[in-house]
Structure formats: C-alpha cells, structure tokens
Tab-separated table of C-alpha atoms in Angstrom:
chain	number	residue	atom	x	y	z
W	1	UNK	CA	150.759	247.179	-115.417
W	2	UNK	CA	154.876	246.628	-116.011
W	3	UNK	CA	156.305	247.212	-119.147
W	4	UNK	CA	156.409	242.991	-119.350
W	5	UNK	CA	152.798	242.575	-118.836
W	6	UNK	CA	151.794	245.625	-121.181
W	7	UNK	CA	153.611	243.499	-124.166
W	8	UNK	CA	151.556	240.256	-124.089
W	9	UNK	CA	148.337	240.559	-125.836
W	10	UNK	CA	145.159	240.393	-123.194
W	11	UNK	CA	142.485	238.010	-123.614
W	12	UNK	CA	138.946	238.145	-120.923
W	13	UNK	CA	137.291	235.216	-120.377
W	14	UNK	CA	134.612	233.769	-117.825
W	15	UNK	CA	136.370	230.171	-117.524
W	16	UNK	CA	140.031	229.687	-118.562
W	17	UNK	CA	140.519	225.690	-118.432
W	18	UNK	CA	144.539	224.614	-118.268
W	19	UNK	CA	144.719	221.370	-119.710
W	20	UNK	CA	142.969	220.091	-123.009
W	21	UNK	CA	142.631	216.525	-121.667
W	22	UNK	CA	138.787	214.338	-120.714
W	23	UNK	CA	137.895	216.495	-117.626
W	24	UNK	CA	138.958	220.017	-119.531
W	25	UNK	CA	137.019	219.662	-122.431
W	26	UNK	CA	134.374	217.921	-120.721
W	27	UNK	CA	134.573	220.852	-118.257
W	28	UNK	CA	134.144	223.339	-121.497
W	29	UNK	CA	131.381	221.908	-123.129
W	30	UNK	CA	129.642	221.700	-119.893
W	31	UNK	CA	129.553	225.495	-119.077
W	32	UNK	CA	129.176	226.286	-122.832
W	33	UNK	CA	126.590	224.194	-123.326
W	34	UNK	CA	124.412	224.147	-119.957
W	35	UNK	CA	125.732	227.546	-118.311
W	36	UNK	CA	126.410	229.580	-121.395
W	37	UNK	CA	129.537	230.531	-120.358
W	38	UNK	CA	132.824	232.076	-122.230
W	39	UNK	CA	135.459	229.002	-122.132
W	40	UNK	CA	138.921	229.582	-123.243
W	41	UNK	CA	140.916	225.914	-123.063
W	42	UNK	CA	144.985	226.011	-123.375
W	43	UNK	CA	146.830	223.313	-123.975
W	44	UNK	CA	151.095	222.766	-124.313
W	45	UNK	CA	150.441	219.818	-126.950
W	46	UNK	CA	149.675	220.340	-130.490
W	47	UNK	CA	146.107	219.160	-130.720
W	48	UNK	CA	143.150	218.739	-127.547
W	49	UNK	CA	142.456	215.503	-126.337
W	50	UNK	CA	145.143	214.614	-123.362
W	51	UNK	CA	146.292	211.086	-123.059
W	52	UNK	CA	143.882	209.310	-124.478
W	53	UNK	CA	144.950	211.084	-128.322
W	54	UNK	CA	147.843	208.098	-128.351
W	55	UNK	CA	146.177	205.256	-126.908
W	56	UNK	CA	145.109	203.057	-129.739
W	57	UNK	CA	142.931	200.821	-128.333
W	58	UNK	CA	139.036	200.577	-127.377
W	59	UNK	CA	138.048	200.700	-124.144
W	60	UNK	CA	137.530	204.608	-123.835
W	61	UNK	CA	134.008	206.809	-123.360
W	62	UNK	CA	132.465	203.655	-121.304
W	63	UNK	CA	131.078	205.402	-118.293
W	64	UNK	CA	130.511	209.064	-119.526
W	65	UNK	CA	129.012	208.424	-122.511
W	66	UNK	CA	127.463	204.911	-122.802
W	67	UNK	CA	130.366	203.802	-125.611
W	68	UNK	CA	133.448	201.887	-126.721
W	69	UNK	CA	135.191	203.289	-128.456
W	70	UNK	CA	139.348	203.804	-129.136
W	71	UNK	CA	141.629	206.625	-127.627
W	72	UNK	CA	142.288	208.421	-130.326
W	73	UNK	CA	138.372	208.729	-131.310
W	74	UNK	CA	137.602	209.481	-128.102
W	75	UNK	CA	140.018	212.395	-127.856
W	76	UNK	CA	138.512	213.928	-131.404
W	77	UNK	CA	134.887	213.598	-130.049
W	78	UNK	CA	135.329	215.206	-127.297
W	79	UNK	CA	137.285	218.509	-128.621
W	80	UNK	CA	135.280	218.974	-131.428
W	81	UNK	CA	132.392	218.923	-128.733
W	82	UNK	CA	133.776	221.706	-126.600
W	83	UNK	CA	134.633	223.572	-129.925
W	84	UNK	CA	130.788	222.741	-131.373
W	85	UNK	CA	129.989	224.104	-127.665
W	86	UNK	CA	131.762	227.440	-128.372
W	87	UNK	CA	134.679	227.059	-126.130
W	88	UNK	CA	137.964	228.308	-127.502
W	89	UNK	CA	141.004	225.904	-127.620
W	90	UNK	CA	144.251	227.361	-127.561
W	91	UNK	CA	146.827	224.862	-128.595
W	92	UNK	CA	150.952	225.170	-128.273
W	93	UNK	CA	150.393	227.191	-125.504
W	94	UNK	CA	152.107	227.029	-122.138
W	95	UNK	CA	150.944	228.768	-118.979
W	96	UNK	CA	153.887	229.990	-116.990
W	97	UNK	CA	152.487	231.596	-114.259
W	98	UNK	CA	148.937	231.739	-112.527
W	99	UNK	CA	148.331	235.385	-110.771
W	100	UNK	CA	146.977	236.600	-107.543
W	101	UNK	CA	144.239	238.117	-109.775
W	102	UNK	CA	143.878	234.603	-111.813
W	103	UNK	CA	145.302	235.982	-114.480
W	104	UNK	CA	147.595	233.164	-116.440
W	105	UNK	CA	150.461	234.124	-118.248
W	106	UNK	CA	150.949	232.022	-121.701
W	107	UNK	CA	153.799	231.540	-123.716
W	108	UNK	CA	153.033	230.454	-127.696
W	109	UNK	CA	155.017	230.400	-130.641
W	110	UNK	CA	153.058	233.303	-131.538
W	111	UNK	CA	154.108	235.640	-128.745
W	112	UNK	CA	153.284	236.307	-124.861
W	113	UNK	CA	149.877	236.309	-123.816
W	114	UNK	CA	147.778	236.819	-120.344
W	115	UNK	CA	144.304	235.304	-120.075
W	116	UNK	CA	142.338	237.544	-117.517
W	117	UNK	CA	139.633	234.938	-116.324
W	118	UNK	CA	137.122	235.276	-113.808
W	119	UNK	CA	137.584	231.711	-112.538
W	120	UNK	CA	139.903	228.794	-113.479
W	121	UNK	CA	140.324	225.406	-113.657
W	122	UNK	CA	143.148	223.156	-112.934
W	123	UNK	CA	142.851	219.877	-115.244
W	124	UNK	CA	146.614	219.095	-116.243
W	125	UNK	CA	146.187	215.818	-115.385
W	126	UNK	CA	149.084	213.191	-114.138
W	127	UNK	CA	152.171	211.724	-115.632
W	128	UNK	CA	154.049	208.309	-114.751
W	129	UNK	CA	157.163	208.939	-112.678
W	130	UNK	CA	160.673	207.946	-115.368
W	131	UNK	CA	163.380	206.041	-114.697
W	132	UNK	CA	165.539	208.471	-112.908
W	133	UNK	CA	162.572	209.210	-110.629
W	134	UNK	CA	162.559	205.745	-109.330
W	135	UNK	CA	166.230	205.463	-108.649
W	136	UNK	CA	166.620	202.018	-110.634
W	137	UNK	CA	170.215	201.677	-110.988
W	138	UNK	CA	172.617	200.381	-113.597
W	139	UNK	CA	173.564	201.321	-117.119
W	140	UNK	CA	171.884	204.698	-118.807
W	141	UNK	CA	171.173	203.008	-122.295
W	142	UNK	CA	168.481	204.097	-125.391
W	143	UNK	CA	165.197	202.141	-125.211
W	144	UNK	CA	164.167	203.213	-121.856
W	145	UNK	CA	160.604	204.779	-122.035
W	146	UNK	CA	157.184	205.040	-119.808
W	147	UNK	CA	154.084	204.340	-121.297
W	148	UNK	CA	153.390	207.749	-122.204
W	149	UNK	CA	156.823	208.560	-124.570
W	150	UNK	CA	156.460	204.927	-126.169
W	151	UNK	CA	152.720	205.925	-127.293
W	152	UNK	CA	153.803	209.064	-128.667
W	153	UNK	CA	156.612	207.555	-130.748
W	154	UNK	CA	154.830	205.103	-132.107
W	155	UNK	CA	151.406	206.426	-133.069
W	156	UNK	CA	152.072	210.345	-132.852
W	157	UNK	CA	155.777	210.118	-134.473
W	158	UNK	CA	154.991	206.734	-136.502
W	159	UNK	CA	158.405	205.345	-135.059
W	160	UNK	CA	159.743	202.091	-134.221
W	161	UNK	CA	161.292	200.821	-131.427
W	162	UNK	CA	162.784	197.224	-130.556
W	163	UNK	CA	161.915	193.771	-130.509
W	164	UNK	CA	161.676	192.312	-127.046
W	165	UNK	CA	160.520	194.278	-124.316
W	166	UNK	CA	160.212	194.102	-120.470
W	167	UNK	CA	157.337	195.724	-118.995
W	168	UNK	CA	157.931	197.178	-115.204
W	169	UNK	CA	154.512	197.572	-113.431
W	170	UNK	CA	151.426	195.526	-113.687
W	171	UNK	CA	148.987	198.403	-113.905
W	172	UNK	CA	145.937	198.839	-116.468
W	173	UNK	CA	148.458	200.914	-118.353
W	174	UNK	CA	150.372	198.347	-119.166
W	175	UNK	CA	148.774	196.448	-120.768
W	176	UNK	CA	147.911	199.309	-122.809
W	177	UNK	CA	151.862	199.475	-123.134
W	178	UNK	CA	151.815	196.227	-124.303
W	179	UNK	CA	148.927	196.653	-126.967
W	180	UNK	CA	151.433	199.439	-128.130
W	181	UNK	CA	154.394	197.452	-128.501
W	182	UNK	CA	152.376	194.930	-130.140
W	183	UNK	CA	151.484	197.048	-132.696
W	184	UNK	CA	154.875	197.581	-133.628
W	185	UNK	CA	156.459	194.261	-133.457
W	186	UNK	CA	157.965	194.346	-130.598
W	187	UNK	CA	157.574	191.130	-128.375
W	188	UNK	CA	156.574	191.515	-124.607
W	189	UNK	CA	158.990	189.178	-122.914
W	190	UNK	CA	158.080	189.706	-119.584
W	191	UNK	CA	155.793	192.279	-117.185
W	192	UNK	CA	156.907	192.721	-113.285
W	193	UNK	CA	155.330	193.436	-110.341
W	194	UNK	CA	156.377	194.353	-107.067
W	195	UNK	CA	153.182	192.907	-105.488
W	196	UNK	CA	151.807	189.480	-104.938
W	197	UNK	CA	149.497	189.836	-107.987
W	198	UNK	CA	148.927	192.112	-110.804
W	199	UNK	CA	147.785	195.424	-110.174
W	200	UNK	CA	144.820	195.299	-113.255
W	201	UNK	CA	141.372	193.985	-113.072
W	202	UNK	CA	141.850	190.325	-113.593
W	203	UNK	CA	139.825	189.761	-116.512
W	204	UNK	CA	142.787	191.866	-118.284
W	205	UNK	CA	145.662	189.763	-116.514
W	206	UNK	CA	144.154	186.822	-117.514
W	207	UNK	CA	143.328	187.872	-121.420
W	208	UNK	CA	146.782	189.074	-120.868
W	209	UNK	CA	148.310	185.828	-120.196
W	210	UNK	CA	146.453	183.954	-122.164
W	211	UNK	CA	145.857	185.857	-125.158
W	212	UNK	CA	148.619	188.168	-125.496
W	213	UNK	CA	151.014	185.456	-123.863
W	214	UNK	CA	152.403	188.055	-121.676
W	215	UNK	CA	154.178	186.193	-118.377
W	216	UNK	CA	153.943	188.539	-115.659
W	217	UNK	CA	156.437	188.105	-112.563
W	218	UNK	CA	155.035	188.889	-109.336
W	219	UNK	CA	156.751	190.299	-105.920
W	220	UNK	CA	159.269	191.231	-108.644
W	221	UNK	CA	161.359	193.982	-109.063
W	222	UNK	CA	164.106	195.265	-111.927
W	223	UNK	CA	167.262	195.534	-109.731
W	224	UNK	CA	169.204	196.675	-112.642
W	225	UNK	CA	169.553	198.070	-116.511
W	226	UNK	CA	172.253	197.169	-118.142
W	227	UNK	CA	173.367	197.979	-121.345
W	228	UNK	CA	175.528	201.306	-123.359
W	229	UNK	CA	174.844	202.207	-126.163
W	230	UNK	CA	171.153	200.304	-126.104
W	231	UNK	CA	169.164	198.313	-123.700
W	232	UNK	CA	170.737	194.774	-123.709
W	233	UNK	CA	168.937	193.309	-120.762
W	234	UNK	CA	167.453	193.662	-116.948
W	235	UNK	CA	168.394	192.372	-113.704
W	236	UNK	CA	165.094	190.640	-112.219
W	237	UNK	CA	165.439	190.132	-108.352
W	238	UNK	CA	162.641	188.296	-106.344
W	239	UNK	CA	161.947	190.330	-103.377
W	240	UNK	CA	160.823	187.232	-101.193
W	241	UNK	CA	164.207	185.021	-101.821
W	242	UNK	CA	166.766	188.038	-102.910
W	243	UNK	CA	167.317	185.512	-106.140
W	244	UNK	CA	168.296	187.728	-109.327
W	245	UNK	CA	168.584	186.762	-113.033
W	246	UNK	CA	168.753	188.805	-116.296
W	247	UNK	CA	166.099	189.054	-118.997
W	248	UNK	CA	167.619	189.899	-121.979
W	249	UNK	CA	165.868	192.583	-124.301
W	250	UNK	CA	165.974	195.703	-126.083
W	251	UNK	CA	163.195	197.814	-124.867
W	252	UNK	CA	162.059	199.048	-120.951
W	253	UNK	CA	159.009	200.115	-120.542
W	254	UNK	CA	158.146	202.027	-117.286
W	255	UNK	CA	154.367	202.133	-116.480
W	256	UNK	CA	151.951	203.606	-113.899
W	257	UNK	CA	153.211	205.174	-110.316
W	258	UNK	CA	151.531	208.396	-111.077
W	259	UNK	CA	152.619	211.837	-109.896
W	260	UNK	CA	150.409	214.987	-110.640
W	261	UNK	CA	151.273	217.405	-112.682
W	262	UNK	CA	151.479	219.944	-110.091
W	263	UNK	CA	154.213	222.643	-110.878
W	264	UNK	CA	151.982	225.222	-112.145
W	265	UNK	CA	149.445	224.880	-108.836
W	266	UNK	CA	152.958	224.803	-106.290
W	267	UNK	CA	154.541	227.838	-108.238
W	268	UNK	CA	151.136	229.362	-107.673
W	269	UNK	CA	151.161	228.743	-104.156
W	270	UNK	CA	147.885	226.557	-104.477
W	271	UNK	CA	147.951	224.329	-101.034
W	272	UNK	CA	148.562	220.612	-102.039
W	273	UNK	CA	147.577	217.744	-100.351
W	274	UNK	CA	151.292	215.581	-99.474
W	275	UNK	CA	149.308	212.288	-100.027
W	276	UNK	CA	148.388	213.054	-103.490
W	277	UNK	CA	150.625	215.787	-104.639
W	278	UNK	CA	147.956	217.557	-106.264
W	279	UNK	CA	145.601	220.274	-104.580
W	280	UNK	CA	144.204	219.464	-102.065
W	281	UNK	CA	140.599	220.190	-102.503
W	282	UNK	CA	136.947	219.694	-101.070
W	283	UNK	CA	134.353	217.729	-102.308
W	284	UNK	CA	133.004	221.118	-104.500
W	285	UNK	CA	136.367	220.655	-105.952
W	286	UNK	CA	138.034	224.143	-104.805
W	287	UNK	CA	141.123	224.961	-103.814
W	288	UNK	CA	142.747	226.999	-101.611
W	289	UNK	CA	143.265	229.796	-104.300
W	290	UNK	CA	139.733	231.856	-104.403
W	291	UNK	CA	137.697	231.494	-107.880
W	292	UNK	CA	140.397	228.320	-108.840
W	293	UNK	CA	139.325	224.957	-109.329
W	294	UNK	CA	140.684	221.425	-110.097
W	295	UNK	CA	139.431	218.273	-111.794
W	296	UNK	CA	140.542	214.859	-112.933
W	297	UNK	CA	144.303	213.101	-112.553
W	298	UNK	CA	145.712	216.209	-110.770
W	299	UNK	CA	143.440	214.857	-107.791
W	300	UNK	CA	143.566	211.445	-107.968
W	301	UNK	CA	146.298	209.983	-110.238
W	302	UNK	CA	145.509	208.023	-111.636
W	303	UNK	CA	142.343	207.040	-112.595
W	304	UNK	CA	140.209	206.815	-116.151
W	305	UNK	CA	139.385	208.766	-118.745
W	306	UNK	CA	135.908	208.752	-118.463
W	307	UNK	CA	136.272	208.984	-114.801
W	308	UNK	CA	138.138	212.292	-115.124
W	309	UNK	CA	135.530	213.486	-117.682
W	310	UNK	CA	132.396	213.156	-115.460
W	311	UNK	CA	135.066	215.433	-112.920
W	312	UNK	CA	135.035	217.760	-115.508
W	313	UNK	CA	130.870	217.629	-115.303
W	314	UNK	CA	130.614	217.874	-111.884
W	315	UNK	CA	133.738	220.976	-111.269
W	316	UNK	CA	131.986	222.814	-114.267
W	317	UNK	CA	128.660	223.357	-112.362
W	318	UNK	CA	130.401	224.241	-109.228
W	319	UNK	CA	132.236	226.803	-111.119
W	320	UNK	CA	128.934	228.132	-113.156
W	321	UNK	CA	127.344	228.680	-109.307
W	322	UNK	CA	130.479	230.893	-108.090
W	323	UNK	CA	130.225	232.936	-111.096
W	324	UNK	CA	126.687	233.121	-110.036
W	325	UNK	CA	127.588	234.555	-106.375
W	326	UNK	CA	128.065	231.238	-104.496
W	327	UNK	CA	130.517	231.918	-102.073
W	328	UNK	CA	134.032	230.573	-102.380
W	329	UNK	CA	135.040	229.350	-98.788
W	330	UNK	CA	138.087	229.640	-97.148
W	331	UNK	CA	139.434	225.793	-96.627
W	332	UNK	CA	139.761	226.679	-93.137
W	333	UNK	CA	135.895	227.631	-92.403
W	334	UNK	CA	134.210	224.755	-91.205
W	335	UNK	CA	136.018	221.950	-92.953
W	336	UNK	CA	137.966	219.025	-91.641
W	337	UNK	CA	140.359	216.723	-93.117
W	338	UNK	CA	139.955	213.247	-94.699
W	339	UNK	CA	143.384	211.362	-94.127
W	340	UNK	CA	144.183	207.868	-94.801
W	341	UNK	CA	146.077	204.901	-92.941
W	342	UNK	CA	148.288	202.306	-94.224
W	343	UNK	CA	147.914	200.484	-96.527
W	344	UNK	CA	145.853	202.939	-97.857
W	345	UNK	CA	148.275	205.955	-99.293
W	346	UNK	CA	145.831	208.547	-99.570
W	347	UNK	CA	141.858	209.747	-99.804
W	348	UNK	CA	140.359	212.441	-102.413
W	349	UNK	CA	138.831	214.738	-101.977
W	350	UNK	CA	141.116	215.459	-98.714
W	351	UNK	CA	138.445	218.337	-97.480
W	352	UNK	CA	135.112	217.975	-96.484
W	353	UNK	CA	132.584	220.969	-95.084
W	354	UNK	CA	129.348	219.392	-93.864
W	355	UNK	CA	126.991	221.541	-95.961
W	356	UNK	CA	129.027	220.944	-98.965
W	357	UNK	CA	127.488	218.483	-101.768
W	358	UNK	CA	129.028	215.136	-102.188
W	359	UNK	CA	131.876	214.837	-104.418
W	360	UNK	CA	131.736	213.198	-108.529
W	361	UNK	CA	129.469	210.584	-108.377
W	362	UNK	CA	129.304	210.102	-104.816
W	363	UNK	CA	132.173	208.136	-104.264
W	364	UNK	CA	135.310	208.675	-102.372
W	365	UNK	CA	138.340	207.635	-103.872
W	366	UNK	CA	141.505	205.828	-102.303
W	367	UNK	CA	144.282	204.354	-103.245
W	368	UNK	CA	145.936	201.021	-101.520
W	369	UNK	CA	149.084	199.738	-101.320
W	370	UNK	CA	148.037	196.138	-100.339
W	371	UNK	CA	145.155	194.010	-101.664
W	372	UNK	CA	142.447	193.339	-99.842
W	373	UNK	CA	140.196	190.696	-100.984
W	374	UNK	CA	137.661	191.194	-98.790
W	375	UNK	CA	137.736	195.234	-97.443
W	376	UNK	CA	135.924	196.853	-94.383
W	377	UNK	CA	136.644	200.391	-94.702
W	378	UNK	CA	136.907	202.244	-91.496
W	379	UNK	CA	136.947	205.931	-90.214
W	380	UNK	CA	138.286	207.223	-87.002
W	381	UNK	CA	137.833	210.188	-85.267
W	382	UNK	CA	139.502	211.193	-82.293
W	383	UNK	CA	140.747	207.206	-82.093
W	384	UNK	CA	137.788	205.814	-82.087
W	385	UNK	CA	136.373	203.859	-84.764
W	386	UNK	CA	132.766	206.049	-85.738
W	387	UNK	CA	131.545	204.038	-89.012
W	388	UNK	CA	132.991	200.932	-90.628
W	389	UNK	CA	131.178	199.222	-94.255
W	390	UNK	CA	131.985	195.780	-96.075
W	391	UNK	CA	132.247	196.405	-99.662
W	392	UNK	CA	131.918	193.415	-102.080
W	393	UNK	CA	134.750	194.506	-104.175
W	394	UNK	CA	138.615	194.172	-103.505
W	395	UNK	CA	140.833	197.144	-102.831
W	396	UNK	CA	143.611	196.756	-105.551
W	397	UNK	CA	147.257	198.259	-105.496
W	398	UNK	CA	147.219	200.673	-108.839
W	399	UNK	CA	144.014	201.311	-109.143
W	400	UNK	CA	141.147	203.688	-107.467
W	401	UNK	CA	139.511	202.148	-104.774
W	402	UNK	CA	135.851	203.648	-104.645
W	403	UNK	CA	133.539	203.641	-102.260
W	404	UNK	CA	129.883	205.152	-101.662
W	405	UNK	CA	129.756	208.368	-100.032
W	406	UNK	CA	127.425	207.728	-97.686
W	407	UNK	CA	129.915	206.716	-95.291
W	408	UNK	CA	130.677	209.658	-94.505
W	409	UNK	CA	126.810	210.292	-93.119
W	410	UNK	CA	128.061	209.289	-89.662
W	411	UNK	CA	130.892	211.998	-89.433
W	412	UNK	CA	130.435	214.409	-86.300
W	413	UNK	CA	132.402	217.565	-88.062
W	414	UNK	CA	132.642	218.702	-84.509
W	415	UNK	CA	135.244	215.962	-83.916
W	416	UNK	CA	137.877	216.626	-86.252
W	417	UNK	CA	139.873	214.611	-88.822
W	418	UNK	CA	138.690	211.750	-90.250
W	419	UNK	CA	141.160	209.094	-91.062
W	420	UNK	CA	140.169	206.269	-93.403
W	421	UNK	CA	141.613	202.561	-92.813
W	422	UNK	CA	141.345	199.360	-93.865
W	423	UNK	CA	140.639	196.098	-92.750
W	424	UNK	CA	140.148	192.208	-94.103
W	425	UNK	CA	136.458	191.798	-93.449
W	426	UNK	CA	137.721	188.045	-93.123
W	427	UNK	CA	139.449	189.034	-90.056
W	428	UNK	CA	136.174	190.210	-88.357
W	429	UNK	CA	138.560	193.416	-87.556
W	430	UNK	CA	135.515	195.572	-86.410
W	431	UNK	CA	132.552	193.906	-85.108
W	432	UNK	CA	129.373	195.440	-84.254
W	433	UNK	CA	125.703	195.654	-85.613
W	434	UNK	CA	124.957	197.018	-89.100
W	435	UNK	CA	122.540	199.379	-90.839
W	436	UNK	CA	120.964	198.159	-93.817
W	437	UNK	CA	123.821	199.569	-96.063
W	438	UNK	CA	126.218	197.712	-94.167
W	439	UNK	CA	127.586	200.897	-92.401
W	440	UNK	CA	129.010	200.145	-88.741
W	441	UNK	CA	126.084	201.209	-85.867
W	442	UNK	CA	128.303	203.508	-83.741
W	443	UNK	CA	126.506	204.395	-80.310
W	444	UNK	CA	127.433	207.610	-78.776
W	445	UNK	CA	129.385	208.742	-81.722
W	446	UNK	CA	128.863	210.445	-85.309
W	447	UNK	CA	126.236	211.804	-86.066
C-alpha cells in the first residue's frame, strides 16, 4: 500500500453504490432488504435523493411504486428506505478514482477515504448539456441556466431569478422548468423547439398551452444571446425560412439534450458505448470492468425517475447473484452488438449474450431523432432485414422510445450485429406476413 493510500481511512463493503439518486437507493434497499447485503451509498450532494430532491411538482413514484406524489417527497421516501433497509449513505463525498481492485477513492470534508467493495455500481445518473456545450453564440450575460441550476436556486437556495423567460427545448423537463419559474414569478414568454412538434407527451403540450399559456415555437432555434451585464433578449431564427427576430427577456433556460455523467467510468477505463456516452453494458447490466455494474440515466439519458428506480431493482439482483458465484463474463464471450440507424441515435442495452435474461422490464430502449407517428421497428443482420413489429405508439424526439423485448426472439447470435431502424408503418416500408405479436415472419433467417 503507498504512503497515499495508507492515510485514507478504509472502509469494506459488499456493494458500494456511486450515486444517491432513484436507481442507487432503489439499488440499496433492494440488496438490503431482499439479499441481505452490506450497502454503502456515496453521494457529492448534501442530502440522497438525485434530481428529483428539487423538482417541486407531482408526477414522481408512478410506475415503481403505484403513487403520485412530488419530487422532493419522492426523494425523502426513498433514502430513508435504503437507510430503514440498513444501507449506509455517505453524503459530501466525491469518488475520485475507481481501482483495478474496485476499490473507490473518496474525498470528504472529513478527510480521504477508500471504500474496498466487492462489487459496485455505477448510478451517477445524467446531466443536461450548458450553454457553452451547445455552441449558441452571442453575448455571455447572467440569467443563463439549464433546468437543473434554476431548480437548485430556487427551491434548494430559496433564490429568485427574473421575470420573463425563454425556454430552449421542448422536452418533459421543461415544462418542469416552467412549473419552476412559475413558482417564482417569472413569466414563460416563449419555449423553442428545433423539431416540427414538441418533444413531450402531448397531453403536457397541450395543458401547457392552454393552461400555463406557454407558446411554444417549433422548427425553432435560439441563433443568439444577447445581452452584458444580464440577459436582455434572444435571437429566434426559423430553421425552414432562415427568418430571425428577438424575444426580449431576462432569463434562458436550457433544458434536456442529456449527456451521462461518465467521467468517473472513462477515467476508470470502463468501455463506453459512443451512442450513449455511458457504459456500454448488456442486458444483466455489466460492464466491461469485472464485479462493476451500472443502472439508470448513465445508460439511457434520459429517462424517468421511476424508470431508473426499477433499474436499480433489476441491477441489484444481478449483482446479489455475482456475489453468489455467477460468473461475470467477458463482453467479448458470446455477445453481439445492438446498434441503431438514423433517425434513431442509439439502443440500450448495446450488448446482448443469448443466454442472458432480458433487460428492466423487458423493453429495449431507443432514442429518435425524428417522429414517427406510426413506427415499424426493424433489425438487420448481415443486411438483411430478420424481424420487423408495428407498435401502436409514436417514436418521439426527447424521449425513450420502448419497445417489447421479444423482438429480439428472432436474433440468430451466430450472425452478428444487430442494427435497429425505423420505418413509417404508413409507408408499408417492410411487407411480409406477421406472427400474432406483430413481429415480421422472416424465412430462412433468425432464429
């Protein structure tokens, strides 16, 4: 041991869990609770509970645990059920390096630290790419936020902000954005979006519009900031005539276009999928990195809460079984890659090994950059087209497009990669009879 690693204080664990967020604590109470394992959660923030801790609205705990309830709320419940559990939370405390051994070294205020664990899980979830990150020109005024620093200001910090904002993005999150500013009496003057409708379910565009009296600008785009000392207005340009006019305001809120937090799985050498930019992982939720896991937003950003807590379910078995001897496969043996095809910008999991179980809740996950009203989703091996299926619902730029797993039950794994497309069922792109499910009847091919 050096002479650095002989001054942190050791703590041995079965389970150490990086990120106190839905699928970490969810993660924690599960092996606590059903596997009786030792769980030690850290956390950089001040108190468990992730993203959901400053989102003051309802809407949260709907499909992992039958409720409605708000953000905050949610958050509380679900630490003080880990805790209840027996899992330790260790708060203000930032892992700086993951070790060949899985080891994690931990900065707090109260010294140095390494957490010798005998397996680990990656649930740091995803954050919304800033300003700079999206190279939007112009001024560099105050009252430029995302989503995520306006909701801590106002209901962690109890701060103000302006009075009329301009919303970029059309995503579930903002409206959430907008609830936020709301709260604070600051007026919503306008939401953009880049696409030829909103990105959110459209029973929240419409409440929205009509309740909230939001106006939201389509195949939009803000061209420009402007503004020195403080936001004074944006440049709005119209991506189908080049037209461009300025909405004045005070406040810019950036929302959705997700990146995983990833730093700590790159610096760790953890393989990551270039679709995603989180690990790439199969459908038991392993990495590349023996006896290390991953669950929630770093996979798929972004989707719900309660979506990333039934991840943290489903990883926490998979974990209990390794601990139990399961083997921890190599992503080379036997597995073959899931890729995806425009419009669709990537697939999760991105690994599949045919004895493997299916992946949370059966469903694979995609994300498009084009809606689709009416989607056929298609998978090719080797160029040909080997299973095709209608689904009823439309595939929506930013949000998860799911679909059943049982797709995948015509995969030969002897043929390679799979890549996933998408097609207008309107268009009758791929004809051909139908099983009962609606899956494509390949002859010849799959298996």
């Amino acid at each position: 041991m050096t002479a650095t690693a002989s001054a942190r204080s050791v703590i041995a664990t079965d389970v150490a869990i990086i990120g106190a967020g839905p699928a970490g604590l969810t993660a924690a109470k599960h092996l606590c609770d059903n596997h009786s394992r030792q769980v030690l959660v850290i956390d950089r923030e001040v108190r468990a509970g992730g993203v959901p801790r400053h989102c003051a609205h309802l809407g949260y705990g709907i499909r992992d645990r039958h409720t409605f309830i708000s953000g905050p709320a949610y958050a509380e419940r679900l630490a003080a059920e880990a805790e209840s559990a027996g899992a330790g939370i260790l708060t203000e405390a930032t892992v700086t390096a993951i070790n060949h051994d899985r080891s994690l070294d931990v900065t707090t205020p109260r010294g140095l630290m390494r957490i010798a664990a005998r397996a680990v899980i990656l649930a740091t979830g995803a954050r919304e790419r800033a300003r700079p990150a999206r190279l939007v020109p112009g001024d560099r005024p105050g009252g430029v936020y995302t989503t995520g620093q306006l909701q801590q200001m106002v209901h962690l910090q109890h701060r103000r902000v302006g009075r009329r904002a301009v919303i970029v993005g059309a995503e579930l999150v903002s409206w959430s954005a907008v609830l936020t500013l709301r709260h604070v009496g600051c007026r919503p003057v306008l939401m953009t979006s880049q696409y030829s409708s909103p990105e959110s379910y459209g029973a929240f565009n419409m409440a929205g519009r009509s309740f909230l009296r939001v106006p939201v600008a389509t195949r939009t785009r803000v061209a420009r900031v402007i503004g020195r000392g403080s936001v004074e207005g944006v440049e709005i340009e119209d991506l189908d005539t080049g037209e461009r006019r300025v909405i004045a305001c005070d406040t810019v809120v950036f929302t959705g276009d997700w990146i995983p937090d990833h730093e700590l799985a790159r610096s760790a050498g953890i393989t990551l999928d270039p679709a995603t930019n989180g690990p790439l992982v199969d459908t038991g939720l392993r990495t590349s990195q023996p006896g290390i896991f991953a669950a929630g937003n770093i996979l798929h950003p972004v989707d719900t809460a309660d979506i990333a807590a039934l991840d943290g379910s489903f990883v926490a078995d998979r974990v209990a079984d390794y601990l139990d001897g399961a083997p921890f496969p190599a992503h080379g043996d036997g597995t073959f890659r899931i890729l995806a095809a425009a419009p669709l910008r990537w697939a999760a999991p991105g690994l599949v090994r045919p004895q493997d179980p299916a992946p949370p809740r059966h469903r694979l996950l995609l994300w498009t950059d084009r809606f689709v009203r009416f989607p056929t989703v298609t998978l090719e091996q080797q160029g040909s087209i080997v299973a095709a299926r209608r689904v009823a619902w439309p595939a929506s730029p930013g949000r998860v497009f799911r679909v059943p797993w049982s797709i995948m039950d015509r995969i030969d794994p002897f043929r390679g990669p799979v890549t996933v497309g998408l097609a207008d069922a309107s268009e009758a792109a791929v004809p051909g009879p139908r099983d009962r499910s609606g899956a494509l009847i390949v002859r010849g091919g799959g298996r």
